[in-house]
Coordinates of N, CA and C in Angstrom, one line a residue:
M1 N 107.2 75.3 82.7 CA 107.4 74.5 84.0 C 108.1 75.4 85.0
K2 N 107.8 75.2 86.3 CA 108.6 75.8 87.3 C 109.3 74.7 88.1
Y3 N 110.4 75.1 88.6 CA 111.2 74.2 89.4 C 111.5 74.7 90.8
T4 N 111.9 73.8 91.7 CA 112.3 74.2 93.0 C 113.6 73.4 93.4
F5 N 114.4 74.1 94.1 CA 115.7 73.5 94.5 C 115.9 73.9 96.0
D6 N 116.4 72.9 96.7 CA 116.7 73.1 98.2 C 117.7 72.2 98.6
I7 N 118.5 72.6 99.6 CA 119.4 71.7 100.3 C 118.7 71.0 101.4
V8 N 118.7 69.7 101.4 CA 117.9 69.0 102.4 C 118.7 68.4 103.5
G9 N 120.0 68.3 103.4 CA 120.7 67.8 104.5 C 122.1 67.3 104.2
V10 N 122.7 66.6 105.1 CA 124.0 66.0 105.0 C 123.8 64.5 105.3
S11 N 124.4 63.6 104.6 CA 124.2 62.2 104.7 C 125.5 61.4 104.5
P12 N 125.7 60.3 105.2 CA 126.8 59.4 104.8 C 126.7 59.0 103.4
V13 N 127.8 58.8 102.7 CA 127.7 58.4 101.3 C 127.0 57.1 101.1
W14 N 127.3 56.1 101.9 CA 126.6 54.8 101.8 C 125.1 54.9 101.9
Q15 N 124.7 55.8 102.8 CA 123.2 55.9 103.1 C 122.5 56.5 101.8
F16 N 123.1 57.5 101.3 CA 122.6 58.1 100.1 C 122.6 57.2 98.9
F17 N 123.7 56.4 98.8 CA 123.8 55.4 97.7 C 122.7 54.4 97.8
T18 N 122.5 53.9 99.1 CA 121.4 52.9 99.3 C 120.1 53.4 99.0
H19 N 119.8 54.7 99.4 CA 118.5 55.3 99.1 C 118.3 55.4 97.5
Q20 N 119.3 55.8 96.8 CA 119.2 55.9 95.4 C 119.0 54.6 94.7
Q21 N 119.7 53.5 95.2 CA 119.5 52.2 94.7 C 118.0 51.7 94.9
Q22 N 117.5 52.0 96.1 CA 116.1 51.6 96.4 C 115.1 52.3 95.5
T23 N 115.3 53.6 95.3 CA 114.4 54.4 94.5 C 114.5 54.1 93.0
S24 N 115.7 53.6 92.6 CA 115.9 53.3 91.2 C 115.2 52.0 90.8
N25 N 114.9 51.2 91.8 CA 114.1 50.0 91.5 C 112.6 50.2 91.5
K26 N 112.2 51.3 91.9 CA 110.7 51.7 91.9 C 110.4 52.5 90.7
P27 N 109.2 52.4 90.2 CA 108.8 53.3 89.1 C 108.8 54.7 89.6
Q28 N 109.3 55.6 88.7 CA 109.5 57.0 89.1 C 108.7 57.9 88.2
P29 N 107.4 58.0 88.4 CA 106.6 58.9 87.6 C 106.8 60.4 87.9
Q30 N 107.4 60.6 89.1 CA 107.5 62.0 89.5 C 108.9 62.6 89.1
A31 N 108.9 63.8 88.7 CA 110.1 64.5 88.3 C 110.8 65.2 89.5
I32 N 111.3 64.3 90.4 CA 111.9 64.8 91.6 C 113.3 64.0 91.7
E33 N 114.3 64.8 91.9 CA 115.7 64.2 91.9 C 116.4 64.7 93.2
Y34 N 117.1 63.7 93.8 CA 117.9 64.0 95.0 C 119.4 63.9 94.5
L35 N 120.1 65.0 94.8 CA 121.5 65.1 94.3 C 122.5 65.1 95.4
A36 N 123.7 64.8 95.1 CA 124.7 64.8 96.2 C 126.0 65.3 95.7
T37 N 126.7 65.9 96.6 CA 128.1 66.4 96.2 C 128.9 66.5 97.5
H38 N 130.2 66.4 97.4 CA 131.1 66.4 98.5 C 131.4 67.9 98.9
K39 N 131.1 68.8 98.0 CA 131.4 70.2 98.3 C 130.1 71.1 98.3
C40 N 130.1 72.0 99.1 CA 128.9 72.9 99.2 C 129.3 74.2 98.4
T41 N 129.4 74.1 97.1 CA 129.7 75.2 96.2 C 128.7 75.2 95.1
L42 N 128.4 76.4 94.5 CA 127.5 76.5 93.4 C 128.0 75.7 92.2
D43 N 129.2 75.7 91.9 CA 129.8 74.9 90.8 C 129.5 73.4 91.0
A44 N 129.8 72.9 92.2 CA 129.6 71.5 92.5 C 128.1 71.1 92.3
L45 N 127.2 72.0 92.8 CA 125.8 71.7 92.7 C 125.3 71.7 91.2
L46 N 125.8 72.7 90.5 CA 125.5 72.8 89.0 C 125.9 71.6 88.3
E47 N 127.1 71.0 88.6 CA 127.6 69.8 88.0 C 126.6 68.6 88.2
T48 N 126.0 68.5 89.4 CA 125.1 67.4 89.7 C 123.8 67.6 88.9
V49 N 123.5 68.8 88.6 CA 122.2 69.2 88.0 C 122.3 69.0 86.4
E50 N 123.4 69.1 85.9 CA 123.6 69.1 84.4 C 122.8 68.0 83.7
P51 N 122.9 66.7 84.1 CA 122.2 65.7 83.3 C 120.7 65.6 83.4
L52 N 120.1 66.3 84.4 CA 118.7 66.2 84.7 C 117.8 66.7 83.7
P53 N 118.0 67.9 83.1 CA 117.1 68.4 82.1 C 116.9 67.4 80.9
I54 N 117.9 66.7 80.5 CA 117.8 65.7 79.5 C 116.9 64.5 79.9
K55 N 117.2 64.1 81.1 CA 116.4 62.9 81.7 C 114.9 63.2 81.7
W56 N 114.6 64.4 82.2 CA 113.2 64.7 82.4 C 112.5 65.6 81.4
G57 N 113.3 66.0 80.4 CA 112.8 66.9 79.4 C 112.5 68.3 79.9
W58 N 113.4 68.7 80.9 CA 113.2 70.0 81.6 C 113.9 71.1 80.7
N59 N 113.6 72.3 81.0 CA 114.2 73.5 80.4 C 115.5 73.7 81.1
T60 N 116.6 73.5 80.4 CA 118.0 73.6 81.0 C 118.2 75.0 81.6
E61 N 117.9 76.0 80.9 CA 118.1 77.4 81.4 C 117.3 77.7 82.7
Q62 N 116.1 77.2 82.7 CA 115.2 77.5 83.9 C 115.8 76.7 85.1
V63 N 116.2 75.4 84.9 CA 116.7 74.6 85.9 C 118.0 75.3 86.5
I64 N 118.9 75.7 85.7 CA 120.1 76.3 86.2 C 119.8 77.6 86.9
D65 N 118.9 78.4 86.3 CA 118.5 79.6 87.0 C 117.9 79.4 88.4
T66 N 117.1 78.3 88.5 CA 116.5 77.9 89.8 C 117.6 77.7 90.8
V67 N 118.6 77.0 90.5 CA 119.7 76.6 91.4 C 120.5 77.9 91.7
V68 N 120.8 78.7 90.7 CA 121.5 80.0 91.0 C 120.7 80.9 91.8
Q69 N 119.4 81.0 91.6 CA 118.6 81.9 92.4 C 118.5 81.4 93.9
F70 N 118.5 80.1 94.1 CA 118.5 79.6 95.4 C 119.8 80.0 96.1
W71 N 120.9 79.9 95.4 CA 122.3 80.2 95.9 C 122.4 81.7 96.2
M72 N 121.8 82.5 95.4 CA 121.9 84.0 95.6 C 121.0 84.4 96.8
N73 N 119.9 83.8 97.0 CA 118.9 84.2 98.0 C 118.9 83.5 99.3
N74 N 119.8 82.6 99.5 CA 119.8 81.8 100.7 C 121.2 81.6 101.4
A75 N 121.9 82.8 101.5 CA 123.2 82.7 102.0 C 123.3 82.1 103.4
D76 N 122.4 82.4 104.3 CA 122.4 81.9 105.6 C 122.3 80.3 105.6
S77 N 121.3 79.9 104.8 CA 121.1 78.4 104.7 C 122.4 77.7 104.1
I78 N 123.0 78.3 103.1 CA 124.2 77.8 102.5 C 125.3 77.7 103.5
R79 N 125.5 78.8 104.3 CA 126.6 78.8 105.3 C 126.3 77.7 106.3
Y80 N 125.1 77.5 106.7 CA 124.7 76.5 107.7 C 125.0 75.1 107.2
W81 N 124.6 74.8 106.0 CA 124.8 73.5 105.4 C 126.3 73.2 105.1
K82 N 127.0 74.3 104.7 CA 128.5 74.1 104.5 C 129.2 73.8 105.8
A83 N 128.8 74.4 106.9 CA 129.4 74.1 108.2 C 129.0 72.7 108.6
R84 N 127.7 72.3 108.4 CA 127.3 70.9 108.8 C 128.1 69.9 108.0
L85 N 128.3 70.2 106.7 CA 129.1 69.2 105.8 C 130.5 69.1 106.3
N86 N 131.1 70.2 106.7 CA 132.5 70.2 107.2 C 132.6 69.5 108.5
D87 N 131.6 69.7 109.4 CA 131.5 69.0 110.7 C 131.4 67.5 110.5
A88 N 130.6 67.1 109.5 CA 130.3 65.7 109.3 C 131.5 64.9 108.9
G89 N 132.5 65.5 108.2 CA 133.7 64.8 107.8 C 133.6 64.3 106.3
K90 N 134.7 63.7 105.9 CA 134.9 63.4 104.5 C 134.0 62.3 103.9
D91 N 133.5 61.4 104.8 CA 132.6 60.3 104.3 C 131.2 60.7 104.2
N92 N 130.9 62.0 104.2 CA 129.5 62.5 104.1 C 129.4 63.4 102.9
I93 N 128.2 63.6 102.5 CA 127.9 64.4 101.3 C 126.7 65.4 101.6
L94 N 126.7 66.4 100.8 CA 125.5 67.3 100.9 C 124.5 66.8 100.0
V95 N 123.2 66.8 100.5 CA 122.1 66.3 99.7 C 121.2 67.4 99.3
A96 N 120.8 67.5 98.1 CA 119.9 68.6 97.6 C 118.8 68.0 96.8
R97 N 117.7 68.7 96.7 CA 116.5 68.2 95.9 C 116.2 69.2 94.8
L98 N 116.0 68.7 93.6 CA 115.6 69.5 92.5 C 114.3 68.8 92.0
A99 N 113.3 69.6 91.8 CA 112.0 69.0 91.3 C 111.2 70.0 90.5
E100 N 110.4 69.4 89.7 CA 109.3 70.2 89.0 C 108.3 70.5 90.1
I101 N 107.8 71.7 90.3 CA 107.0 72.1 91.4 C 105.7 71.2 91.5
T102 N 105.0 70.9 90.5 CA 103.8 70.2 90.6 C 104.1 68.7 91.0
A103 N 105.2 68.2 90.6 CA 105.6 66.8 91.0 C 105.9 66.8 92.5
L104 N 106.6 67.8 93.0 CA 106.9 67.9 94.4 C 105.6 68.0 95.2
Q105 N 104.7 68.9 94.7 CA 103.4 69.1 95.4 C 102.7 67.7 95.5
A106 N 102.6 67.0 94.4 CA 101.9 65.7 94.4 C 102.6 64.7 95.3
E107 N 103.9 64.8 95.4 CA 104.6 63.9 96.4 C 104.3 64.2 97.8
F108 N 104.3 65.5 98.1 CA 103.9 65.9 99.5 C 102.5 65.5 99.8
E109 N 101.6 65.7 98.9 CA 100.2 65.4 99.1 C 100.0 63.9 99.3
S110 N 100.7 63.1 98.5 CA 100.6 61.6 98.7 C 101.2 61.2 100.1
L111 N 102.2 61.9 100.6 CA 102.7 61.6 101.9 C 101.7 61.9 103.0
L112 N 100.9 62.9 102.7 CA 99.9 63.3 103.7 C 98.6 62.6 103.5
G113 N 98.5 61.7 102.5 CA 97.3 60.9 102.2 C 96.2 61.7 101.5
R114 N 96.6 62.8 100.8 CA 95.6 63.6 100.1 C 95.7 63.3 98.6
N115 N 94.6 63.3 98.0 CA 94.6 63.2 96.5 C 93.8 64.4 95.9
F116 N 94.5 65.5 95.7 CA 93.8 66.6 95.1 C 93.8 66.6 93.6

């Protein structure tokens, strides 16, 4: 399996919590997870990723490598989101997405109304 990781934004804690509650009540056939942390550091992101391979049956090494590779290859994006998180204040969190690539592709196609 291949995985993808990306930082998708900064959100108020309550809004992220509400989103997670709403999605937990829906069936989740897709292997897509949204993660949150108060710090924009590799260690903080890896902590949020730790339980996911067990939940989805993912390859732990590949998942961690995906996050590390994102961190190593996207310094400008990381600096940008770190600054946005600092600007937003303490009641906000950094939101990231980790997904199995085919699940994310299916999600995007469903949003576009395509069934390939």
